[in-house]
Coordinates of C-alpha atoms and ligand atoms in Angstrom, one line a residue:
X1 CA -6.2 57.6 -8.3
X2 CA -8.2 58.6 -10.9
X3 CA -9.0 62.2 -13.1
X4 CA -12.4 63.1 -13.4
X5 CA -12.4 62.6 -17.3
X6 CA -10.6 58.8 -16.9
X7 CA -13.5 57.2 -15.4
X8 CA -14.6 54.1 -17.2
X9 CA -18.1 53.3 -18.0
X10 CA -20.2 50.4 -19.3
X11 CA -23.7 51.3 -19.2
X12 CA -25.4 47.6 -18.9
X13 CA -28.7 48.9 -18.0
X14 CA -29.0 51.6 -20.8
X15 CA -28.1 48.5 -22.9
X16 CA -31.6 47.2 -21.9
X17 CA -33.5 49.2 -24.4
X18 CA -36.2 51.9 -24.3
X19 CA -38.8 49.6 -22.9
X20 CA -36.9 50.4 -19.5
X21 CA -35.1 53.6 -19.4
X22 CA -35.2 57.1 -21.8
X23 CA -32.5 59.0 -23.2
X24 CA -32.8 62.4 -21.5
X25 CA -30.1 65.2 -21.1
X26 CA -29.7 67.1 -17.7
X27 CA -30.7 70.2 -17.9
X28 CA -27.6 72.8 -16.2
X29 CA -28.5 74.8 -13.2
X30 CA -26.8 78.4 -12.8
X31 CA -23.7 79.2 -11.3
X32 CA -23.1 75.7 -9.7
X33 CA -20.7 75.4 -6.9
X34 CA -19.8 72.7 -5.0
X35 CA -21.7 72.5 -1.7
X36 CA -20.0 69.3 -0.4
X37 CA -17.8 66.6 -1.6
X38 CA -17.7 62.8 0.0
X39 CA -14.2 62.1 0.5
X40 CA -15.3 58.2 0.9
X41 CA -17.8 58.2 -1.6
X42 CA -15.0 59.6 -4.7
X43 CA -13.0 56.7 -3.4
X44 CA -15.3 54.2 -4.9
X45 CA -14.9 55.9 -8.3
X46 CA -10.9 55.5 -7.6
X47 CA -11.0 59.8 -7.7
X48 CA -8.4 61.9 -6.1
X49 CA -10.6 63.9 -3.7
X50 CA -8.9 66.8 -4.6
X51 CA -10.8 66.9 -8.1
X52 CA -13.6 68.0 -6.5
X53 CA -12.4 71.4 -5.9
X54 CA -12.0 71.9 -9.5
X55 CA -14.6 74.0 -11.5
X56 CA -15.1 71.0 -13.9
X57 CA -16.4 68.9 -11.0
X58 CA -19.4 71.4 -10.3
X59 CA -20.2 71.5 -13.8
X60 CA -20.7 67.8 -14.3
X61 CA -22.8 67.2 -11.5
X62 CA -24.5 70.1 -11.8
X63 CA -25.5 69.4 -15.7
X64 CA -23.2 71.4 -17.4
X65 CA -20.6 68.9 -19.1
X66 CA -21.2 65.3 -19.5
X67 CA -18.8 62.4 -20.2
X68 CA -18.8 61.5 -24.3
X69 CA -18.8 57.4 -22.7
X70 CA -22.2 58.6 -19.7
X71 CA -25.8 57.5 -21.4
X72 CA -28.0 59.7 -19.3
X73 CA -31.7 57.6 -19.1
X74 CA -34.8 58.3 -17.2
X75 CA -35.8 55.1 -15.7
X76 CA -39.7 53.8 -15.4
X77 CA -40.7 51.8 -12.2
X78 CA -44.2 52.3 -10.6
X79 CA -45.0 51.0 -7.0
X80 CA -47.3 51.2 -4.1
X81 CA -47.2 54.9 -2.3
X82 CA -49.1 54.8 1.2
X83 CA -50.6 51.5 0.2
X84 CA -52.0 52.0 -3.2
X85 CA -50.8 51.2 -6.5
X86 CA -49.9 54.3 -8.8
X87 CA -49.3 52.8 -11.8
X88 CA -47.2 55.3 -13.3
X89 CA -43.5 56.7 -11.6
X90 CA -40.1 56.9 -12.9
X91 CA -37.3 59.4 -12.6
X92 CA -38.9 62.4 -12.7
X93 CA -36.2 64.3 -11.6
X94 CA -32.9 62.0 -11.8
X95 CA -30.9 60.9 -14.5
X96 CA -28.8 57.7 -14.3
X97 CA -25.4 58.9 -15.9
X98 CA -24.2 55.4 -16.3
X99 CA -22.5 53.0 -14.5
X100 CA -18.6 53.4 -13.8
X101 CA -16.5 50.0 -12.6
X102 CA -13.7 50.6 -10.7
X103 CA -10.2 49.3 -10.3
X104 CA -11.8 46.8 -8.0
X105 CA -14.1 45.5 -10.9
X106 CA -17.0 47.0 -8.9
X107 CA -19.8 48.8 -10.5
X108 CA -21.7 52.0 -9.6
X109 CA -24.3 53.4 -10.8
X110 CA -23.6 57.3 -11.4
X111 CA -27.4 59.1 -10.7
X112 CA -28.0 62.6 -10.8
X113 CA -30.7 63.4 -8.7
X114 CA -32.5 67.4 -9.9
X115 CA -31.4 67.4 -13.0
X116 CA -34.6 68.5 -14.7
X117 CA -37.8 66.9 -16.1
X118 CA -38.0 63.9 -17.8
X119 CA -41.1 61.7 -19.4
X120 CA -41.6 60.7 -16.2
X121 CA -42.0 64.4 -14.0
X122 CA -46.1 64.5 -14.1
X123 CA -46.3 67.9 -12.9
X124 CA -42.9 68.1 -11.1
X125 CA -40.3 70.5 -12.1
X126 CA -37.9 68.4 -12.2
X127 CA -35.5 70.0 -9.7
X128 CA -34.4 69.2 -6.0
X129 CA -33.9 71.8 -3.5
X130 CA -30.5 72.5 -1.5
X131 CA -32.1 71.7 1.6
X132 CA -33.3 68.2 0.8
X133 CA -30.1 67.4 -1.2
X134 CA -27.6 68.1 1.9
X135 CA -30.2 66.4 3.9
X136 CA -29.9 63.1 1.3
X137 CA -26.1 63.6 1.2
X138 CA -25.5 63.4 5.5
X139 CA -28.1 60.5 5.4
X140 CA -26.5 58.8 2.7
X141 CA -22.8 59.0 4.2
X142 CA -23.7 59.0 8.0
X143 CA -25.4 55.8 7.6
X144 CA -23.0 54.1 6.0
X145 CA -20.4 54.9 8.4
X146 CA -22.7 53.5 10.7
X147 CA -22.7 50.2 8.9
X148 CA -26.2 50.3 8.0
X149 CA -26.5 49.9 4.0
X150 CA -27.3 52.5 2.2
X151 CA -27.1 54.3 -1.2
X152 CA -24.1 56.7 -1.1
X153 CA -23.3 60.4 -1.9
X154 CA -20.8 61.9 -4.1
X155 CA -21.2 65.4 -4.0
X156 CA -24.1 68.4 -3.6
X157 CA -23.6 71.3 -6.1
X158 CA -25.6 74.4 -5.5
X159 CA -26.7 77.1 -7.6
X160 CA -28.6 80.4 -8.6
X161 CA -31.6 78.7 -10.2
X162 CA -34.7 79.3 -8.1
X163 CA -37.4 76.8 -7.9
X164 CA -40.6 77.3 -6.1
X165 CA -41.7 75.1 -2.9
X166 CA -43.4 76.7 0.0
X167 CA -41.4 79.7 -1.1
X168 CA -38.5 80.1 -3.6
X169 CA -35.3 78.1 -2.7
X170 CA -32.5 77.3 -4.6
X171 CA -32.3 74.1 -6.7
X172 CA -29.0 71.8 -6.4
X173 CA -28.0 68.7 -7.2
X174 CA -26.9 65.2 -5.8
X175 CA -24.5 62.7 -7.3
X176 CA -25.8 59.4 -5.5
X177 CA -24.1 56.2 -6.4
X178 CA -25.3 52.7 -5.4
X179 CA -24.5 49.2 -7.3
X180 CA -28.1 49.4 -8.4
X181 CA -30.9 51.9 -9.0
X182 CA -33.7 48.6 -9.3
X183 CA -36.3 49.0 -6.8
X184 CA -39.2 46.8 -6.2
X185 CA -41.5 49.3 -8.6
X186 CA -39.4 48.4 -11.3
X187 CA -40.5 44.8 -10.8
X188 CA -44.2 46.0 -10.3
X189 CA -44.2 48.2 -13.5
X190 CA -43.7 45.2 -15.8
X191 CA -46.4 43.1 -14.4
X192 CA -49.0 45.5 -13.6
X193 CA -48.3 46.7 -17.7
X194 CA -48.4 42.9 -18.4
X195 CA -45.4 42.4 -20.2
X196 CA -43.6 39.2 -19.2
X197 CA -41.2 39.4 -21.7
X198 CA -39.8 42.3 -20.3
X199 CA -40.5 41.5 -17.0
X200 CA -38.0 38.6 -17.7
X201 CA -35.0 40.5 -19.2
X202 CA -35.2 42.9 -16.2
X203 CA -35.2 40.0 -13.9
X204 CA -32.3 38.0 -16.2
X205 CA -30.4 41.3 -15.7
X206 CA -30.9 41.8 -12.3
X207 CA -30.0 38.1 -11.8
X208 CA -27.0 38.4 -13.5
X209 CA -25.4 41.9 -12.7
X210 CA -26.5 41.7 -9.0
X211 CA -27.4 38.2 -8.1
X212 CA -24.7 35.9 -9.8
X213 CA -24.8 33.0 -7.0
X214 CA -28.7 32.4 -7.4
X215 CA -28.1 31.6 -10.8
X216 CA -26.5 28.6 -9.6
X217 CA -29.6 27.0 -7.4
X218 CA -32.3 25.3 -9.4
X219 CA -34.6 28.2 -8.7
X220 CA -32.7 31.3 -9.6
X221 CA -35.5 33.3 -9.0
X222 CA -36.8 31.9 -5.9
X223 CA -33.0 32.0 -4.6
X224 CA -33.2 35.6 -5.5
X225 CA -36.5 36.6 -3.5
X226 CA -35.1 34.9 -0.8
X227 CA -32.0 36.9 -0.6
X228 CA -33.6 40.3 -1.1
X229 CA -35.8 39.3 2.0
X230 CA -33.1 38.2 4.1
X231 CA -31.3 41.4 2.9
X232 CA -34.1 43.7 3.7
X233 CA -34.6 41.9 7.3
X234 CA -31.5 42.7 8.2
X235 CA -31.7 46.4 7.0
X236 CA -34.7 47.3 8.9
X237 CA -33.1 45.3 12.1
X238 CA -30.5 48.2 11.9
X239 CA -33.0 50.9 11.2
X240 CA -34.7 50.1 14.4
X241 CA -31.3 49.1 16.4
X242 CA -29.9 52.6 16.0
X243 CA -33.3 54.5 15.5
X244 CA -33.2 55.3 12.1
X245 CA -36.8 56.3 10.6
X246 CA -37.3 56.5 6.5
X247 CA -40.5 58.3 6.7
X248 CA -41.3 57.2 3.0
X249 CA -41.5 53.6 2.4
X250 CA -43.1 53.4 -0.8
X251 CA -42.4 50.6 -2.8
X252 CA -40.5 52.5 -5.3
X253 CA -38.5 53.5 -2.9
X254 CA -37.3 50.2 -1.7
X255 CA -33.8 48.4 -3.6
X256 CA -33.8 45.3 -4.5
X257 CA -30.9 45.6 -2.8
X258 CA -31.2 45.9 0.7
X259 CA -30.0 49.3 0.8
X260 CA -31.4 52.6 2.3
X261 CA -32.8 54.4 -0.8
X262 CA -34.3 57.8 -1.7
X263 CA -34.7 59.4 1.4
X264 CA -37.3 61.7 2.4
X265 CA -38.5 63.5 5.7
X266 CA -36.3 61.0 7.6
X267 CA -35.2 61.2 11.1
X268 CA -33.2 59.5 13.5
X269 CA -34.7 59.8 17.1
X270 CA -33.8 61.9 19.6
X271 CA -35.7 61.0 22.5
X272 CA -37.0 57.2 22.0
X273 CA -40.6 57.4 21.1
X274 CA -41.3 53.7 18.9
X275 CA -44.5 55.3 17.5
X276 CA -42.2 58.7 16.2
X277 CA -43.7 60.0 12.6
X278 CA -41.1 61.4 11.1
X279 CA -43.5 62.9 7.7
X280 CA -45.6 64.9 8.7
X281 CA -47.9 64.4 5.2
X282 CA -48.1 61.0 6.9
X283 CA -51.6 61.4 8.8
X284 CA -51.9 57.5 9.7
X285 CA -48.8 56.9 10.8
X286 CA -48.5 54.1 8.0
X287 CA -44.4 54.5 8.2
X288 CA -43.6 55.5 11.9
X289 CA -41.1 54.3 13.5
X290 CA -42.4 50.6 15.0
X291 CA -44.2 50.1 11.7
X292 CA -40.9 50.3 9.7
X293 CA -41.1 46.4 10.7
X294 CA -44.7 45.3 9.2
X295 CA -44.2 47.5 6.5
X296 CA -41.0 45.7 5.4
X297 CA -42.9 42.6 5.6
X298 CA -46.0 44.3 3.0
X299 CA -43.6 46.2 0.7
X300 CA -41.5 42.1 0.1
X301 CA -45.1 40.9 -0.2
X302 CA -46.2 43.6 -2.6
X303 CA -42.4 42.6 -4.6
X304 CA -43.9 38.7 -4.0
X305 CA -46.9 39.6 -6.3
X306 CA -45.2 41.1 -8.8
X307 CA -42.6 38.0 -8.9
X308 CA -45.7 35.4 -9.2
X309 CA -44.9 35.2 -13.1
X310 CA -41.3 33.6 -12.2
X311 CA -42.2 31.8 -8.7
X312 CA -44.7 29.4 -7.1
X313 CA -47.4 31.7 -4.7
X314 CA -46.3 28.6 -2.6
X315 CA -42.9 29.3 -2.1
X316 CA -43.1 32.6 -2.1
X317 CA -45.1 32.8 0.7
X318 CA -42.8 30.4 2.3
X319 CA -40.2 32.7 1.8
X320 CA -42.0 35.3 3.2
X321 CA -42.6 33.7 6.0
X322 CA -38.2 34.0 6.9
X323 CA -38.7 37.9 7.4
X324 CA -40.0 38.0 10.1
X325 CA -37.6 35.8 12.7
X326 CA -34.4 37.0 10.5
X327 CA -35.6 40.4 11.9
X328 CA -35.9 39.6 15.3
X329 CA -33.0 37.4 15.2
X330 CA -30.7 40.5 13.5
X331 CA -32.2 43.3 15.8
X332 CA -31.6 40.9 19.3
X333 CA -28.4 40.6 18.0
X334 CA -27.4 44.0 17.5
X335 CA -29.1 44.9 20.8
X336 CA -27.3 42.6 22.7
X337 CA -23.8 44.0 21.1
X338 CA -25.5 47.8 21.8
X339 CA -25.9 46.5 26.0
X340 CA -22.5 45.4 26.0
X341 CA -23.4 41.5 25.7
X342 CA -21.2 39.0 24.1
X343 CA -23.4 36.1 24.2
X344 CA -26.9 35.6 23.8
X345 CA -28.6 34.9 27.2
X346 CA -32.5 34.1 27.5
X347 CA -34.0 36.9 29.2
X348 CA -32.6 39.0 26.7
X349 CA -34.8 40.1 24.5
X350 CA -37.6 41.1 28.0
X351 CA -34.4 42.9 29.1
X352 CA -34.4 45.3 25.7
X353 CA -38.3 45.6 25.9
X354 CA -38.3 46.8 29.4
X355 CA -35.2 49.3 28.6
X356 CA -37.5 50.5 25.6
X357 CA -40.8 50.7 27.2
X358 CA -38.6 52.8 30.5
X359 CA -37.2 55.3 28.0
X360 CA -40.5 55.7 26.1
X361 CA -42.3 56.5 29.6
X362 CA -39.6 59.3 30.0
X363 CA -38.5 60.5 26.8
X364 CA -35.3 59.1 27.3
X365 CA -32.3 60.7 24.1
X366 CA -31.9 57.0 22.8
X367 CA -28.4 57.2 21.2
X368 CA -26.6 58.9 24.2
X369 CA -28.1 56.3 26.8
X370 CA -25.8 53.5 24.9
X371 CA -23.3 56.0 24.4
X372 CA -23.1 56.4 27.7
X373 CA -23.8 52.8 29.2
X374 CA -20.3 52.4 27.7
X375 CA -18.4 55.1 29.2
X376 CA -18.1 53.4 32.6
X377 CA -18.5 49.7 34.4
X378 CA -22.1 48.9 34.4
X379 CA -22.8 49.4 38.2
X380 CA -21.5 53.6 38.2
X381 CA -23.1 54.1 34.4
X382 CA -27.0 53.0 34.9
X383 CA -26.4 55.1 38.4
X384 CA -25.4 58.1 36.3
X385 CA -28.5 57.2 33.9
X386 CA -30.6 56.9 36.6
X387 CA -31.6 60.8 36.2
X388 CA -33.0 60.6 32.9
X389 CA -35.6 58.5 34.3
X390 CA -39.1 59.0 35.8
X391 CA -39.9 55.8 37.2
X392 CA -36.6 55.3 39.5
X393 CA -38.1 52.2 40.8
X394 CA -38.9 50.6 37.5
X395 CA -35.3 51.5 36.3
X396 CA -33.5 50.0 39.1
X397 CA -35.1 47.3 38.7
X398 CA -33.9 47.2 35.2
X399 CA -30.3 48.6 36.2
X400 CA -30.5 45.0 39.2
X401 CA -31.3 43.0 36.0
X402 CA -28.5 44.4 33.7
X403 CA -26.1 44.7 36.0
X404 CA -26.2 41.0 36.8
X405 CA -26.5 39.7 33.5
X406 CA -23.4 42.2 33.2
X407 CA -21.9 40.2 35.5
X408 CA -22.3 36.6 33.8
X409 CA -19.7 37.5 31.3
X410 CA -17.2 39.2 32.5
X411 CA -15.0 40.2 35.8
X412 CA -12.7 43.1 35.6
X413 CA -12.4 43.7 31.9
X414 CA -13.5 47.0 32.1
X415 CA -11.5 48.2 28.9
X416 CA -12.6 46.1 26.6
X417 CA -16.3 46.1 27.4
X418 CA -15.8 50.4 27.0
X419 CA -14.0 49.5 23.9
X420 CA -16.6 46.8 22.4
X421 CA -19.4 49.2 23.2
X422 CA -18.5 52.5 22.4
X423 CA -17.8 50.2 19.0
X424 CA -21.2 50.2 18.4
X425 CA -22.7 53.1 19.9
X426 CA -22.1 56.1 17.9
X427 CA -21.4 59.5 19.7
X428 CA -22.4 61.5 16.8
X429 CA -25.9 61.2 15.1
X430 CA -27.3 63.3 12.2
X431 CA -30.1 64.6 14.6
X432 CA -32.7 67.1 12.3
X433 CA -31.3 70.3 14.2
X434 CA -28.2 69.7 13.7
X435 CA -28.9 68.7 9.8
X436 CA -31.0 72.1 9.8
X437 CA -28.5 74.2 11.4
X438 CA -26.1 73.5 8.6
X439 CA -28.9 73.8 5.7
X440 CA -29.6 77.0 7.5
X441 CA -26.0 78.1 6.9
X442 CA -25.6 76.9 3.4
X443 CA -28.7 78.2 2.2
X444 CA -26.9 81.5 3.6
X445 CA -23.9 80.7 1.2
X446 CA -21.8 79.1 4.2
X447 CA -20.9 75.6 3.5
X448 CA -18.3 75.3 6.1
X449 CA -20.7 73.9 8.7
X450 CA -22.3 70.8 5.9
X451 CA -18.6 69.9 5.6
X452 CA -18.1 69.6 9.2
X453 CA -20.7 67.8 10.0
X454 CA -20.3 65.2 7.6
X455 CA -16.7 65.0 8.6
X456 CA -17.8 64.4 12.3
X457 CA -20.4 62.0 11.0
X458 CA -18.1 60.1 8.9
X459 CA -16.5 58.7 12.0
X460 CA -19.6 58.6 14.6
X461 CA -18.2 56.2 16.6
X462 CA -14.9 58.1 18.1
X463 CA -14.4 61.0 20.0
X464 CA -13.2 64.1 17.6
X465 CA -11.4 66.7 19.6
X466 CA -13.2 70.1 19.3
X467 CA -16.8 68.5 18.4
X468 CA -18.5 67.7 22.0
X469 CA -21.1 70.3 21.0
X470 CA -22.0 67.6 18.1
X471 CA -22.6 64.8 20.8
X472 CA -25.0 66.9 23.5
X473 CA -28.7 66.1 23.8
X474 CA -30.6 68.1 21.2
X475 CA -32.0 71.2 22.6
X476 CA -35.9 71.2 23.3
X477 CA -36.4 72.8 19.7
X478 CA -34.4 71.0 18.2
X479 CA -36.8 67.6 18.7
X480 CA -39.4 69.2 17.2
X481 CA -38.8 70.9 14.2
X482 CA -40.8 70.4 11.3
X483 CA -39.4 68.7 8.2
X484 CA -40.9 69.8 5.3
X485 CA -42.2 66.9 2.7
X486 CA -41.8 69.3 -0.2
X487 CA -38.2 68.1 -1.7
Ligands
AMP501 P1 -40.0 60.7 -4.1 O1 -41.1 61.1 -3.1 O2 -38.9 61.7 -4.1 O3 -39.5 59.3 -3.9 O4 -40.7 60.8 -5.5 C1 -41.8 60.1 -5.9 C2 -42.0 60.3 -7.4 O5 -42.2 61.7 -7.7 C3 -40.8 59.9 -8.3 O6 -41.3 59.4 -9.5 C4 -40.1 61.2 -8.5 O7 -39.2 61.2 -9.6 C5 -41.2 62.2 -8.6 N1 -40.8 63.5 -8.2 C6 -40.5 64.0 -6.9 N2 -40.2 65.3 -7.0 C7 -40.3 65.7 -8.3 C8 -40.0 66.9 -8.9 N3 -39.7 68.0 -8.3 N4 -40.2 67.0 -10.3 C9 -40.5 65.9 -10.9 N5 -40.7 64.7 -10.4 C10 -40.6 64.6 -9.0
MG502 MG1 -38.7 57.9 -4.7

């Protein structure tokens, strides 16, 4: 376990010049406090979570105090927002601190998201308000516990200083942390700007810090597309599995990882509706839910283009070409383990389209129907579910076809089909009321209701004593509220 003023940097991306990043300081906000510490998260730094209740922690993450070892840099990327290409982006309101390895020889990048303008703000302020940053912090950790990737969160500090969005707020703070803070704009930026050389050294960098094992095949760069499209396959097969919508996904927003990144309006559903549009500045519907899956497909195309310099249009478009059945092949998969299924049987994938199009038909709360599939032998669950339906007859029809395929694998083994499923199917999700019920409360001064749900969140999958409230269907309200863009 670690103090906060032993962690050990080595900044390999600042090292990369000014062509990529700029040296800019983070400017402090007032009073800052800490609003919510990830247990988890400090464990990836090696901290003792009990440094985060000291006053230094709120005044390095809220841009007070700054390591003498942390480069803070602006980074420039562009990418494609709702389809077209803005040639100019960049952190405009986050600094990457540096990048901190830990005693496991991993590295994480260290980025401070509102910490004040930079080259790269156009006519921002800089500045992230509370609301959005508890919002990115729940996302952030809920998901992972979920075991969907995702960029993590240290800690949200709060403070004094007002900032102006619909009406005044309070600005704050989020320490995220990921292996990487590349996205596919950074890519874009370099060869929309025509500047191979560049373009290179990001992609030798990339190669080496993140992609070592391509290195090895005779087309590191062609290894490497292919791995960031199987990656990003897989990641949107989960986003759709447990109903997980991004609501913003620009290009710049998208890691070269594979990893849920910079999160906006986002929303995981509460009744299953595939065409859902979680932003509301999103007139077209360009990201709603179902689209998530196309719109994987463009943004690795868009990536594709940008790549042409480095790999054949030939075999990039080959590779392309893989997204599309990983995806299926991953999201089958995990819907098979959500129904309870050990093997993969052919009627399947009709049986999760009919169970999809039933639920849409009668706004059906898709996390508790698996929840609850679980709870009991198939036979007295879908007659329990059988309520939530409108059309009874088109659900027993359904509820005949699962039962029996139920019934192919196994005989009496009740407990461990409970067990496998309820493995899978979380009982706690970060629903938007209950994410704005504890905004609500902190913007009050009241933080105890952001820790606790990100405690019960932390561990989605078991039952926590005291917290049924956190698993009930959302109240009519509460599937409707309005999630402001502004951030
Ligand atoms: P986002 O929608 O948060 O992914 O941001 C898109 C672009 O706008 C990025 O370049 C951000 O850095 C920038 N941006 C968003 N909000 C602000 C802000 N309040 N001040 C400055 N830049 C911002
Ligand atoms: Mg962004």
């Amino acid at each position: 376990m670690k103090a906060l003023d032993e962690l050990t940097f080595d900044n390999r991306f600042a090292r990369l010049g000014d062509a990529f990043s700029t040296h800019v300081l983070p400017e402090p906000i007032d009073a800052p406090r800490l609003v919510v510490a990830s247990p988890a998260a400090m464990a990836l730094l090696d901290l003792d979570p009990a440094v985060a209740q000291s006053p230094v922690f709120a005044e390095l993450f809220g841009g007070h105090k700054l390591w003498a070892e942390a480069e803070p840099r602006a980074m420039v990327y562009s990418g494609h927002q709702f389809g077209s290409y803005n040639p100019q982006l960049g952190d405009g309101r986050g600094l990457l601190l540096g990048e901190v390895y830990n005693q496991a020889g991993e590295h994480w990048d260290l980025h401070l998201k509102g910490a004040g303008q930079t080259p790269y703000s156009r006519m921002g302020d800089g500045r992230a308000v509370l609301r959005s940053s508890i919002r990115e912090f729940l996302a952030s950790e809920a998901l992972h516990a979920l075991g969907i990737p995702s960029s993590r969160a240290l800690c949200v500090i709060g403070s004094d200083t007002p900032v102006w969005r619909e009406k005044q707020e309070r600005a704050a703070m989020v320490l995220r942390l990921a292996p990487s803070h590349v996205r596919f704009g950074h890519f874009e930026y370099f060869y929309y700007t025509q500047r191979p050389e560049q373009q290179k050294a990001l992609g030798e960098h990339v190669l080496a810090m993140h992609f070592p094992e391509c290195l090895e095949q005779p087309e590191p760069y062609l290894a490497m597309f292919r791995e960031i499209v199987e990656r990003n396959a897989e990641l949107i097969a989960k986003w759709q599995a447990y109903g997980f919508c991004h609501g913003v996904m620009n290009t710049d927003n998208m890691s070269i990882l594979g990893i849920t990144f910079d999160f906006g309006p986002f929303a995981f559903l509460d009744d299953f509706d595939a065409h859902f549009i979680c932003n509301h500045s999103d007139d077209q519907g360009r990201y709603s839910f179902s689209n998530q899956v196309p719109i994987g497909q463009w943004n690795l195309s868009a990536l594709a283009q940008a790549l042409t310099p480095f790999i054949s249009v030939e075999a990039l478009r080959e590779t392309l070409g893989l997204y599309l059945p990983l995806y299926q092949a991953h999201y089958l998969d995990l819907m098979r383990r959500r129904l309870g299924f050990i093997t993969g049987e052919e009627g399947d994938q009709a049986l999760v389209e009919q169970l999809l199009q039933l639920m849409q038909n009668s706004g059906v709360d898709y996390s508790l129907f698996f929840r609850r599939l679980g709870d009991e032998p198939a036979e007295t669950a879908v007659a329990r579910l059988r309520d939530d339906f409108v059309d009874l007859q088109g659900f027993d029809a359904w509820a005949q076809r699962y039962c029996a395929r139920v019934a192919l694998e196994h005989d009496g083994d009740e407990p461990q089909r409970r067990t496998r499923m309820h493995a899978v199917n979380p009982l706690y999700i970060l629903r938007n009321y209950l994410a704005q019920k504890a905004i609500d409360a902190a913007e009050r001064g009241d933080y105890a209701e952001v820790r606790r749900l990100h405690q019960v969140l932390s561990n989605p999958f078991e039952q926590q004593p005291g917290m049924d409230s956190y698993a009930e269907r959302p109240p009519e309200w509460g599937k409707h509220l309005e999630i402001s863009c502004s951030s």
